[in-house]
Structure formats: C-alpha cells, structure tokens
Coordinates of C-alpha atoms in Angstrom, one line a residue:
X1 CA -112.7 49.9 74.6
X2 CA -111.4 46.5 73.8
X3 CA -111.6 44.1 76.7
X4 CA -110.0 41.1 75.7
X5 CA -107.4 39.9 73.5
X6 CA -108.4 37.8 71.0
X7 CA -106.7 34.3 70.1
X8 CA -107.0 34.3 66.5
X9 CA -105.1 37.9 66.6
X10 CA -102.4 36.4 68.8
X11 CA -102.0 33.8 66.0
X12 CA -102.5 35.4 63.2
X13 CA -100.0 37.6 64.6
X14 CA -97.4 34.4 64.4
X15 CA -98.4 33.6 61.1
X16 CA -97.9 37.0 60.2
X17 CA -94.5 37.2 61.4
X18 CA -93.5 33.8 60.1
X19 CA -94.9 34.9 56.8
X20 CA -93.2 38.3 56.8
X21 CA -89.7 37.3 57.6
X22 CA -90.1 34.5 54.7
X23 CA -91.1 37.3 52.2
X24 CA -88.2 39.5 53.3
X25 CA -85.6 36.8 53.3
X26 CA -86.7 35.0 49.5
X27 CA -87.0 38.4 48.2
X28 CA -83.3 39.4 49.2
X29 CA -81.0 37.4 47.0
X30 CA -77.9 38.5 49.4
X31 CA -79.4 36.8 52.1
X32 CA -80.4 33.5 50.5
X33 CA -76.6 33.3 49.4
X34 CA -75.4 34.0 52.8
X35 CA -77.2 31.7 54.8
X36 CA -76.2 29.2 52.8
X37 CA -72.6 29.9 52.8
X38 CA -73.1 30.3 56.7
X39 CA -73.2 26.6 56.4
X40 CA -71.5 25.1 53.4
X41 CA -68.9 28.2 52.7
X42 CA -65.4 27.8 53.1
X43 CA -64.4 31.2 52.7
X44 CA -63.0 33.2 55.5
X45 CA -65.6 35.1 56.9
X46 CA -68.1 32.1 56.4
X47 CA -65.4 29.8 58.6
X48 CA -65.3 33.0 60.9
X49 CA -69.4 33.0 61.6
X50 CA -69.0 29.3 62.1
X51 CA -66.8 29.6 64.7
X52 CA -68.4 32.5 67.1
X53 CA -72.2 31.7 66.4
X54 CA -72.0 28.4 68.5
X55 CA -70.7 30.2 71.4
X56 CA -72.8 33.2 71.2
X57 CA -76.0 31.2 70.8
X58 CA -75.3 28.8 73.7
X59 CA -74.5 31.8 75.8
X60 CA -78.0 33.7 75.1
X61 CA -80.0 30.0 75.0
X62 CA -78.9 29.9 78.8
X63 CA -79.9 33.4 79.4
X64 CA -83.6 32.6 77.1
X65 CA -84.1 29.4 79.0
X66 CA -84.7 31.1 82.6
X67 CA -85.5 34.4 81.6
X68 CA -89.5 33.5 81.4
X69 CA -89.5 31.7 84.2
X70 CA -87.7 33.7 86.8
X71 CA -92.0 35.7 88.0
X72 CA -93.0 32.1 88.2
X73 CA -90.2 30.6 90.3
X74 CA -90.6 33.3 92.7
X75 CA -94.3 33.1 92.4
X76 CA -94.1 29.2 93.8
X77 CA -92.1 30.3 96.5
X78 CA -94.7 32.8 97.8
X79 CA -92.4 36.0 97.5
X80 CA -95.0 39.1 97.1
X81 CA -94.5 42.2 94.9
X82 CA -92.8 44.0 96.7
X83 CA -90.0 41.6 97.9
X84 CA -89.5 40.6 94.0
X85 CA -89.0 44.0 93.4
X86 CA -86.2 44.5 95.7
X87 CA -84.6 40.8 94.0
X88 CA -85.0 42.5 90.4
X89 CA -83.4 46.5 92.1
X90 CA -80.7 43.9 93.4
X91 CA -80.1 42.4 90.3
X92 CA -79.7 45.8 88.5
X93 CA -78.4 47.6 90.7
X94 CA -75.5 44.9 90.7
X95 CA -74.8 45.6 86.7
X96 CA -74.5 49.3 87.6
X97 CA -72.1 48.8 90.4
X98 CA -70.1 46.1 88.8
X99 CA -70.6 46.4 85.2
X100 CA -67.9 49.4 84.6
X101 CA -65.3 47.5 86.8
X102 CA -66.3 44.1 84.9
X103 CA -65.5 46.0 81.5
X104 CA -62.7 47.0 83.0
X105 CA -61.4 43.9 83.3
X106 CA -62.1 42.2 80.2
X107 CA -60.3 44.8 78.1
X108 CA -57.3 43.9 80.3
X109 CA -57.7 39.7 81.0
X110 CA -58.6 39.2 77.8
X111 CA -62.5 39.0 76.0
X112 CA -62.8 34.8 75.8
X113 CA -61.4 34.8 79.6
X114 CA -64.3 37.1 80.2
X115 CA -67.1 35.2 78.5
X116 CA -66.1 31.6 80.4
X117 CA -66.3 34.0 83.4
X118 CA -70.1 35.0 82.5
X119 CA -70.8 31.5 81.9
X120 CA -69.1 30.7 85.5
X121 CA -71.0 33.3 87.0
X122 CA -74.1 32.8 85.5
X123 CA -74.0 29.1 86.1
X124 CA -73.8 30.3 90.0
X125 CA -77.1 32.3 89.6
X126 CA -79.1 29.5 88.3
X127 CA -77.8 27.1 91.1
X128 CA -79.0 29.7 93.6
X129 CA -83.0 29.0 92.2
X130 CA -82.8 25.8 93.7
X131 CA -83.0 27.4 97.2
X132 CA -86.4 29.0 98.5
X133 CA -84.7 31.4 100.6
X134 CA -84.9 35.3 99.8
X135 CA -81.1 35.8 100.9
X136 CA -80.0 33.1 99.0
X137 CA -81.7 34.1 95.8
X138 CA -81.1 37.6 96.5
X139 CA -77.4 36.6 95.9
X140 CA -78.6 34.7 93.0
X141 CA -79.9 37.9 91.6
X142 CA -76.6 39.4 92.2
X143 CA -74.5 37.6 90.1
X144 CA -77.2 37.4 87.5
X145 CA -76.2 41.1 87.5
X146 CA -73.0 40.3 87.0
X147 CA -73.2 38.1 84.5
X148 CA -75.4 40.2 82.4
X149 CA -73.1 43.0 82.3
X150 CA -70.2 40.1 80.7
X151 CA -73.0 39.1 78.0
X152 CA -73.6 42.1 76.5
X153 CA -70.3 43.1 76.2
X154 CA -67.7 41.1 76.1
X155 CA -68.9 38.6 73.3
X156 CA -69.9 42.0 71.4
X157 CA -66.2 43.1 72.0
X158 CA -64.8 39.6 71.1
X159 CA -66.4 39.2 68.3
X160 CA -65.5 43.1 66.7
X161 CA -62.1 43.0 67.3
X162 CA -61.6 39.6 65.9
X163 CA -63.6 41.3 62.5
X164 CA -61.1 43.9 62.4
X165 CA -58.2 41.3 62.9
X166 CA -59.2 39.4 60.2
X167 CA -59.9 42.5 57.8
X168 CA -63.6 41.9 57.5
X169 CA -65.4 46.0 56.6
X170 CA -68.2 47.2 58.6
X171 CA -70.9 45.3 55.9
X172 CA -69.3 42.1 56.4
X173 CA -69.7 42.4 60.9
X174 CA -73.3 44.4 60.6
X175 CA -74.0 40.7 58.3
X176 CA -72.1 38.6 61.6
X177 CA -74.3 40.6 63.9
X178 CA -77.5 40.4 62.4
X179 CA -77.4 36.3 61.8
X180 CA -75.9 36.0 65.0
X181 CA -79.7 38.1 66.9
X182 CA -81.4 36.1 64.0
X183 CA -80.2 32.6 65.3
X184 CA -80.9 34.4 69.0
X185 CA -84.3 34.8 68.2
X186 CA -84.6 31.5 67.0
X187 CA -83.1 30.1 70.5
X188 CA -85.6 32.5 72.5
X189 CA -88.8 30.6 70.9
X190 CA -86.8 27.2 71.1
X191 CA -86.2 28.5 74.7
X192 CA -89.6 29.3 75.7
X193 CA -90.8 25.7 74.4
X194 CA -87.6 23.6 76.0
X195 CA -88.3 25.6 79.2
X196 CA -91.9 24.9 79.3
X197 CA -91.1 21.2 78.7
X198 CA -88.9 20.9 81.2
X199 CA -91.2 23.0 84.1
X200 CA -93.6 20.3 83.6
X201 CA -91.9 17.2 84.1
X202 CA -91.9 16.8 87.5
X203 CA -93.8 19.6 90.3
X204 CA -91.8 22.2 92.6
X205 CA -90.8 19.5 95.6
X206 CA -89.3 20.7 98.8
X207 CA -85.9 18.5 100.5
X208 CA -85.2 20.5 103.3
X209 CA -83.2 23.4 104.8
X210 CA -85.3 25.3 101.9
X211 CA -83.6 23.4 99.3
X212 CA -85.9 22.5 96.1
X213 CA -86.2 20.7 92.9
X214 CA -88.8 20.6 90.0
X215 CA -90.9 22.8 88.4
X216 CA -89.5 26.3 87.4
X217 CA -86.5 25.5 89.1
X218 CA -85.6 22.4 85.8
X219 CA -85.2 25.3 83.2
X220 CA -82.5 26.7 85.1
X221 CA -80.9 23.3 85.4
X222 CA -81.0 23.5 81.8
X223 CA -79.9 26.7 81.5
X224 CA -76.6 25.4 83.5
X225 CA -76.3 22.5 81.2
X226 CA -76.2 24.8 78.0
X227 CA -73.7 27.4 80.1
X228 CA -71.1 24.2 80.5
X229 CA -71.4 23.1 76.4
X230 CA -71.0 26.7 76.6
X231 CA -67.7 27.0 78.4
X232 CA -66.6 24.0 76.9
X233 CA -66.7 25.2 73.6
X234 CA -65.3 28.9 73.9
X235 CA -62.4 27.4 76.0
X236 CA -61.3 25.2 73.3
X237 CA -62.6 26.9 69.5
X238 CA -62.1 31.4 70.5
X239 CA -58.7 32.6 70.5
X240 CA -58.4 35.5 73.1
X241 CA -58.2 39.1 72.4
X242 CA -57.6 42.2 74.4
X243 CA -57.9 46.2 74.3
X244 CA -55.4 47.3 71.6
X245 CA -53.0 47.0 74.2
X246 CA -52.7 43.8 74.5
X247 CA -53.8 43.6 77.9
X248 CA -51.0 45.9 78.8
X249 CA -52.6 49.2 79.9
X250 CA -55.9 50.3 77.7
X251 CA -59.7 49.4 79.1
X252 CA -59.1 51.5 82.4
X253 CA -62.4 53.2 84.0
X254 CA -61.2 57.0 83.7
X255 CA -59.7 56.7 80.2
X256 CA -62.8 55.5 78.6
X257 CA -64.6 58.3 80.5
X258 CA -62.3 60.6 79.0
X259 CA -62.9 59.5 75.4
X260 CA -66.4 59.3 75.7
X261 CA -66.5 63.1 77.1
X262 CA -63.9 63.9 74.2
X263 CA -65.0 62.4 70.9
X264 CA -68.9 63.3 70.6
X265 CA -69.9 60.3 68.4
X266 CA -69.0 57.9 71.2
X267 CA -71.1 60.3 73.5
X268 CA -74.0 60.4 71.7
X269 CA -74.0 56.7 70.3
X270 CA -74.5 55.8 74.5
X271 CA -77.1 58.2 74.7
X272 CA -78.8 55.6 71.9
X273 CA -77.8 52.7 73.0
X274 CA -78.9 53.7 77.0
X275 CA -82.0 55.3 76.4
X276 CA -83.6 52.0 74.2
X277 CA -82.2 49.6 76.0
X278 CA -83.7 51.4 79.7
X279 CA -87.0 51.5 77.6
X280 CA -86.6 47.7 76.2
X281 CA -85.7 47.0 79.6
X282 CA -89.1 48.2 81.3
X283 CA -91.1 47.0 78.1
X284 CA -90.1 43.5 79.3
X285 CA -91.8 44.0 83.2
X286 CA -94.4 45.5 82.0
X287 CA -95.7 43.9 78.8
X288 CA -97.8 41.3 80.8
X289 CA -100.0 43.7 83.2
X290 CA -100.6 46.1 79.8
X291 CA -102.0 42.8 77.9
X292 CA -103.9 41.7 81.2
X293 CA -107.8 43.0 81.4
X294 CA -109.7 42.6 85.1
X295 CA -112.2 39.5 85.8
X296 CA -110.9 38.4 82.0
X297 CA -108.7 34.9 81.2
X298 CA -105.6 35.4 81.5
X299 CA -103.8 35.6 78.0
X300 CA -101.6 32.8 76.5
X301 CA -98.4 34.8 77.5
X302 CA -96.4 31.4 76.1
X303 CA -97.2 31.9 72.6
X304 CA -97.6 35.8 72.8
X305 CA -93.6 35.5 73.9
X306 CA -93.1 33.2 71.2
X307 CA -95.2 35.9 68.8
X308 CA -92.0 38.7 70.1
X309 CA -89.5 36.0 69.2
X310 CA -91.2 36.1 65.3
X311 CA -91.7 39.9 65.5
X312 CA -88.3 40.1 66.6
X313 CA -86.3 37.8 64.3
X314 CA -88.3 39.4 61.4
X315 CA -86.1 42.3 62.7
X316 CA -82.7 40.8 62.3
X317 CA -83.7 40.1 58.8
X318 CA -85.6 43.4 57.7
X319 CA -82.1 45.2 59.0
X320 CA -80.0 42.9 56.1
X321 CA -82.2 44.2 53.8
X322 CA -82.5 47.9 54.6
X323 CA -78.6 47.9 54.9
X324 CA -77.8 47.5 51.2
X325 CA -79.7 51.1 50.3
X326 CA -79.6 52.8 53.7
X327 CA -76.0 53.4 56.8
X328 CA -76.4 52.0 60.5
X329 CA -77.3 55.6 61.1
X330 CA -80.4 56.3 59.0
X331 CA -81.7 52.6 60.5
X332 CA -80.6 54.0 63.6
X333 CA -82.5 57.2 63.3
X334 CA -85.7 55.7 61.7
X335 CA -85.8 52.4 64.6
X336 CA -85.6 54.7 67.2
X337 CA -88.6 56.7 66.1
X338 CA -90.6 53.9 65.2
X339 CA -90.1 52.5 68.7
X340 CA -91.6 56.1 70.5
X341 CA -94.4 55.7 68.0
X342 CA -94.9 52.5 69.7
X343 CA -94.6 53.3 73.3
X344 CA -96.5 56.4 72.6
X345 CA -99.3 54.5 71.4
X346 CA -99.6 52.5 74.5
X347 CA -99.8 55.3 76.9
X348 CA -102.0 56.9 74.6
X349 CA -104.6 54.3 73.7
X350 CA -106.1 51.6 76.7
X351 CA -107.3 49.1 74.1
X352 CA -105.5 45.4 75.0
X353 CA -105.5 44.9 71.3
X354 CA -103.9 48.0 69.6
X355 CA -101.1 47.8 72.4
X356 CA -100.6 44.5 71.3
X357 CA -100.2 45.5 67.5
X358 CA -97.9 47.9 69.3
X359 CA -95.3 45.8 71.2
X360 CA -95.1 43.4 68.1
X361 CA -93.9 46.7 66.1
X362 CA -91.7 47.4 69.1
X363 CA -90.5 44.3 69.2
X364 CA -89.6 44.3 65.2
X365 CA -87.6 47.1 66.4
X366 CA -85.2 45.8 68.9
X367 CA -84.5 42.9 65.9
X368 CA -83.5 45.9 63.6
X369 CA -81.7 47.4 66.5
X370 CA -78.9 44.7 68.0
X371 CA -77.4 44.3 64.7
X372 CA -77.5 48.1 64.0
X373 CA -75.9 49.1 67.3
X374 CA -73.4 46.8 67.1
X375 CA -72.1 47.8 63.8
X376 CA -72.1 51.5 64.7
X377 CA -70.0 50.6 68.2
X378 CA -67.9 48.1 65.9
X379 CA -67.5 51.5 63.8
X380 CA -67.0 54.2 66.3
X381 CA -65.6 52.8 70.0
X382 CA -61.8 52.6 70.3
X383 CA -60.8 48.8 70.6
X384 CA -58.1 49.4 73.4
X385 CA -60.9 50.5 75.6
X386 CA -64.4 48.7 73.8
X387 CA -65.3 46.5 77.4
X388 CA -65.3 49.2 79.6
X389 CA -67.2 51.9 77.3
X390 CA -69.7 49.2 76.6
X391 CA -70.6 48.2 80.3
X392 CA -70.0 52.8 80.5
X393 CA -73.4 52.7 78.6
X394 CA -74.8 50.3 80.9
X395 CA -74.6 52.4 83.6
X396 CA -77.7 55.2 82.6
X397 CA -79.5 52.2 81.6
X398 CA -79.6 50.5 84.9
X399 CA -80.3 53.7 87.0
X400 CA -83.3 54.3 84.5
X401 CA -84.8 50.6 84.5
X402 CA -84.6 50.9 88.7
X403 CA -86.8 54.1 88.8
X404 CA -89.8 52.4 87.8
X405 CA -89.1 49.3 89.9
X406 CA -88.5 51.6 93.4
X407 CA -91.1 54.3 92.5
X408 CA -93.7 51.5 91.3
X409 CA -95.2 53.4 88.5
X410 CA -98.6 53.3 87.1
X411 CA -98.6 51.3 83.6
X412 CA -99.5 55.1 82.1
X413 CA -97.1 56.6 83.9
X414 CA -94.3 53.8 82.5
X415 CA -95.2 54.2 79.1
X416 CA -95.4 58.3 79.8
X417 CA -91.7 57.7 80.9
X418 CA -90.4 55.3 77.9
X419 CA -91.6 57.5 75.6
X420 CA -89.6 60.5 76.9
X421 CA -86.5 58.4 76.7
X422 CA -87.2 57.2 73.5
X423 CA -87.1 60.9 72.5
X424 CA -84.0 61.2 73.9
X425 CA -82.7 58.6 71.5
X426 CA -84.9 59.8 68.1
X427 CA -83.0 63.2 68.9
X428 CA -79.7 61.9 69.4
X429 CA -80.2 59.1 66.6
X430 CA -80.2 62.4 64.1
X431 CA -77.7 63.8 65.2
X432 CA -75.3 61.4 64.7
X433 CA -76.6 60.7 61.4
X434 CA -75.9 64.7 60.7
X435 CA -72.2 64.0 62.2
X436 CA -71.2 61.4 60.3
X437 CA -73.0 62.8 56.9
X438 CA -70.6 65.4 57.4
X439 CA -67.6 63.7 58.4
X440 CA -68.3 61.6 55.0
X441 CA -68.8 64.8 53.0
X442 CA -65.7 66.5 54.6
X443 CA -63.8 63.5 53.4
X444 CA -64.9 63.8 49.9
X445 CA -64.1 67.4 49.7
X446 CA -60.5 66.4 50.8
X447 CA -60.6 63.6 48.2
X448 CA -61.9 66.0 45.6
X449 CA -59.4 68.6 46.5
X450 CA -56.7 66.0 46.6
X451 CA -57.6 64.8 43.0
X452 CA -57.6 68.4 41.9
X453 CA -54.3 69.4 43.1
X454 CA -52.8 66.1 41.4
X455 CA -54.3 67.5 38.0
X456 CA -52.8 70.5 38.5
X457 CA -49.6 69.1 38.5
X458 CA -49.9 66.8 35.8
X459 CA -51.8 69.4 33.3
X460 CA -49.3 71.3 31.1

C-alpha cells in the first residue's frame, strides 16, 4: 500500500494537465479560430459570448473565491465536526426547500432579475463570515443555499433562451457553454491563488460582540467585491428574459412537474444531471480525508485544488473536440461511465496515489460534463418553464448529498454509494442516447417517405 502522496506526482500531474489541454486545443483548428474570434470577432455570436461571459465569470469567481476556504474559517472559529456538519445539512437542505420555489420565480420575474438577486443574496452570505457566531453563520449558510440554487440555474436559463432568441443551433450554445466552464476553470485556479493571498495579509482578529476580520474571513470580502462588479455589470449590459410566457403564466411548480412526468427525455436527462451532480457534490467533502494518510504531512491541498482546476479545464476543451464526431448524448453516455470507473476505483483500491490519478480523471469529467448537460437541457427543457425544472433537478441532488453528511459515512462506504449513483446515471445516460437515436431515425424515415411520395407525383 502506498502511504504517501508524492510531490513530484502532484506536479507532474499539473504539468500534465497544462500540457494536455495545450495539445488538445493546437490540435483542434475550430478551437484556435474561436477563441480568437471570442475576442477580436464582430460577428454575432462572438458579440453575444462577449457580452454573457463577463457576468457569468464574475458570478462563479465569487462563488471560487470562498469556496476553499469556508473548513478553514470554521476551523479558526473552533466549530467541531459535528456542528459544521449541521452548517453544511443547513446549507443544502435550504437549496432543496427553496430552490423549486426560487425557479419558480425566475421563470416568472424575469432570468437577469434573478441573477442580481443571487448576487444580493450571496453577497449577504459572505457578510455573515465575518461573525463567529454558529446562529449567525448558520443563516449565512442559508442563503448560501439560496444563492446556489439562482447560480446554477438562472444564468444557464439566461443564457439558452437568449441563444434561441438570437437563432444560434445547439453547436453554436454547446461552443458558449463550454468557453464559458473553460474561463470558470480558469477563475477557480486564479481563485484559489487571490484567496490565499488575501488570507494571509492580515490574521483572524476578534472586535467584539463575536464580530471578526482577517484571515479566511478577507476572501469572502473579496468574494463580495467581485459579486458587486458583478451586479453592476448584469444590471446594465443583459437584457431580461422570461419563461416563454413572458412572465405571464409558464415556470409554475406543478406544471413543470407535469412535463417532466410526461415527456420521458426531460425525466431521464434529471436522473443525469441529479445523480453526477449528488456524486460531484460528495467528491468535493470528501476528496481531502481520501488523499490524507495517518501520522503522514499533510498534502499541499492548494496546488492539488489548483491540479482539479487543470484536470478540469482540460475538460471544457476535450468536450469541443469530441463534439465535432460524436452528439451531447454519446459524451453524455461515455462521461458518465468514465466517472463510475473513477469512483469505483477509489472504493476499491486504498492506495493515496492511484485515488489520486482517480479524482484527476474524475475531475476531467465534470469539465466534459457542464458544457454537455447544458446543451442537452438547452435542447430538450421547455423554455416557458426552464428555471423551475432546473432547480426540479436540484432537488434529488440535495437529499442525496445530505445522506452522507447526517449518516456520517465511512470514506468506503461514500465511494460504495457514488458509485451506485453513478450507475444510475451510466444507465439512464444510454437510454437517452437510444431515445433520441430513434427519434432522429424516425425523422429520417418521415423525410425519406416524404421525398418518395413527392417523386411519385412528379414521375410520369
């Protein structure tokens, strides 16, 4: 068995990465052009990425800049294990609860209303850090529910039925999705860095009446500077959009239950999207104890983040290339069973190192997988109601990420668990890969059959 994680793997892992994505982007002629016309184009859809990649990358470099700091803040203020697991059931239990009624809403208020919202709310969470009391930050926890419910929806939803508004095809959005989780994986290892910088500049210092400032508490500060430049900008550059309806009627709660219990392909596209998000979700609490070895150093888990960030923008860019030969399905199906491989392997195998190997794969994965997903609920979710079926996924994938948390699993046991949902998602990947295959080979017969009886009528 291997006791200890070695530097030079960790780093030769980011060299790797670095290397990899480099090799995949120079070798792709398609993506050399459209990076550059990301930035000197002045076609439409290049004017179009200009304008919703600022805001969407200023709203997940707030959510990266506190997100690997949130153990050590609580850490400082000498909350145990358990009470930080009742903070983090809080937290997800809140985007359960709220998340449906928060889709809800931004189907019918309107999508940009809904992302200054998140930015509102989310500003409100990081403020709460600043406090060393467990009610306080329990409510800080809360609304970072909330607010994480309104990110990965609403600028989703924004940005898909502005696509279709515009007349941009399902190639052109699955190219707008996957720069925009490139560009967020570059803000996640820019994050990690700023944070760090910014923990360090002055120690965690009490005022009073529990109040504190410094140390982990300055990336949040950050984090709320970014969220106003944020506001800022969406407020004044996005145009708003609705449900179909135009705010009238679509988005409400039992309609999108209806139409996700009708029309199979929505049904089993949440069963995707739920079970690798829940097993993403419980990859992120648990990657540091499974890299962790008894009376050893404790690992650089800085640069092992920032080796996720490489693994995972590698990803974005290994999904551009795959989707000139291959649909959003087949990536679908083959990312999803890559990703049980990977969890597999961990239960399977104790070795610090091989897991390691593994959650880079894994993490290669969930790059492939956010552009993917969104251009297969770009494809198949009804716009009038897109908000509330969204957060509708949410909802498995909250109860599943609690289970662990309450029942505090073994690390085993976790990874015994993640795999099972994973299969979950392998099967159901398939199958809608053998749904739409034969939607798409019903539609040719009906072309075919079409063309014949026009022959028919011309022939003499």
């Amino acid at each position: 068995r291997d006791m200890v994680l070695p530097h030079n793997l960790i780093y030769g892992s980011l060299v790797a990465g670095l290397v990899a994505a480099l090799a995949v982007v120079l070798s792709d002629r398609k993506q050399i052009d459209g990076m550059r016309n990301l930035f000197g184009g002045q076609d439409k859809l290049a004017r179009f990425q200009r304008l919703y990649l600022p805001g969407f990358l200023l709203a997940m470099l707030a959510d990266w800049l506190q997100g690997p700091f949130v153990y050590a803040l609580y850490q400082g203020y000498g909350i145990d294990r358990e009470h930080n697991g009742y903070l983090f059931v809080g937290g997800f239990g809140a985007s359960a609860v709220v998340g449906t009624v928060v889709g809800s809403l931004a189907d019918r208020v309107g999508r940009r209303q809904s992302a200054i919202l998140y930015c509102v709310i989310y500003f409100g969470h990081c403020l709460t850090k600043h406090w060393g009391l467990f009610r306080v930050l329990m409510v800080g926890r809360i609304l970072g529910g909330i607010s994480t419910s309104l990110l990965f929806s609403v600028f989703d939803s924004w940005l898909v039925s502005e696509s279709q508004r515009e007349g941009f095809d399902g190639e052109q959005l699955g190219n707008t999705f996957s720069l925009a989780y490139f560009g967020s994986s570059v803000a996640a290892i820019a994050a990690g860095q700023l944070g760090e910088v910014a923990a360090n500049i002055t120690p965690l210092t009490k005022l009073g009446a529990g109040l504190h400032y410094g140390g982990y508490i300055a990336p949040f500060d950050l984090a709320n500077v970014v969220l106003v430049l944020c506001m800022i900008y969406i407020s004044t550059k996005w145009s708003e959009n609705y449900g179909a309806s135009d705010g009238q009627s679509g988005g409400s709660f039992g309609k999108a239950v209806g139409a996700i219990c009708d029309d199979k392909k929505i049904l089993v596209c949440g069963l995707i999207c739920s079970s690798f998000e829940s097993s993403m979700f419980i990859f992120v609490f648990n990657w540091t104890p499974c890299l962790m070895e008894p009376d050893q150093p404790v690992p650089p888990f800085g640069h092992i983040f920032t080796g996720f960030m490489i693994f995972c923008l590698l990803g974005t860019r290994v999904y551009s290339y795959l989707a000139k030969t291959l649909s959003a399905e087949q990536i679908g199906a083959l990312v999803m069973a890559v990703s049980m491989a990977c969890h597999l392997t961990v239960y399977l195998v104790e070795s610090v190192q091989v897991r390691f190997v593994a959650f880079l794969a894994f993490e290669a994965c969930v790059g492939l997988y956010f552009p993917m997903m969104g251009t297969l609920k770009g494809d198949i979710v009804p716009e009038d109601m897109r908000s509330t079926i969204y957060n509708l996924y949410r909802l498995p994938l909250n109860v599943i990420v609690l289970m662990p948390l309450l029942l505090n699993f073994s690390i085993s046991t976790t990874f015994a668990v993640t795999t099972a949902i994973l299969a979950v998602a392998v099967t159901s990947a398939f199958a809608l890969t053998g749904m739409r295959t034969n939607k798409k080979n019903l539609e040719l017969q009906a072309l075919r059959h079409d063309s014949d009886d026009n022959n028919s009528l011309v022939s003499p």
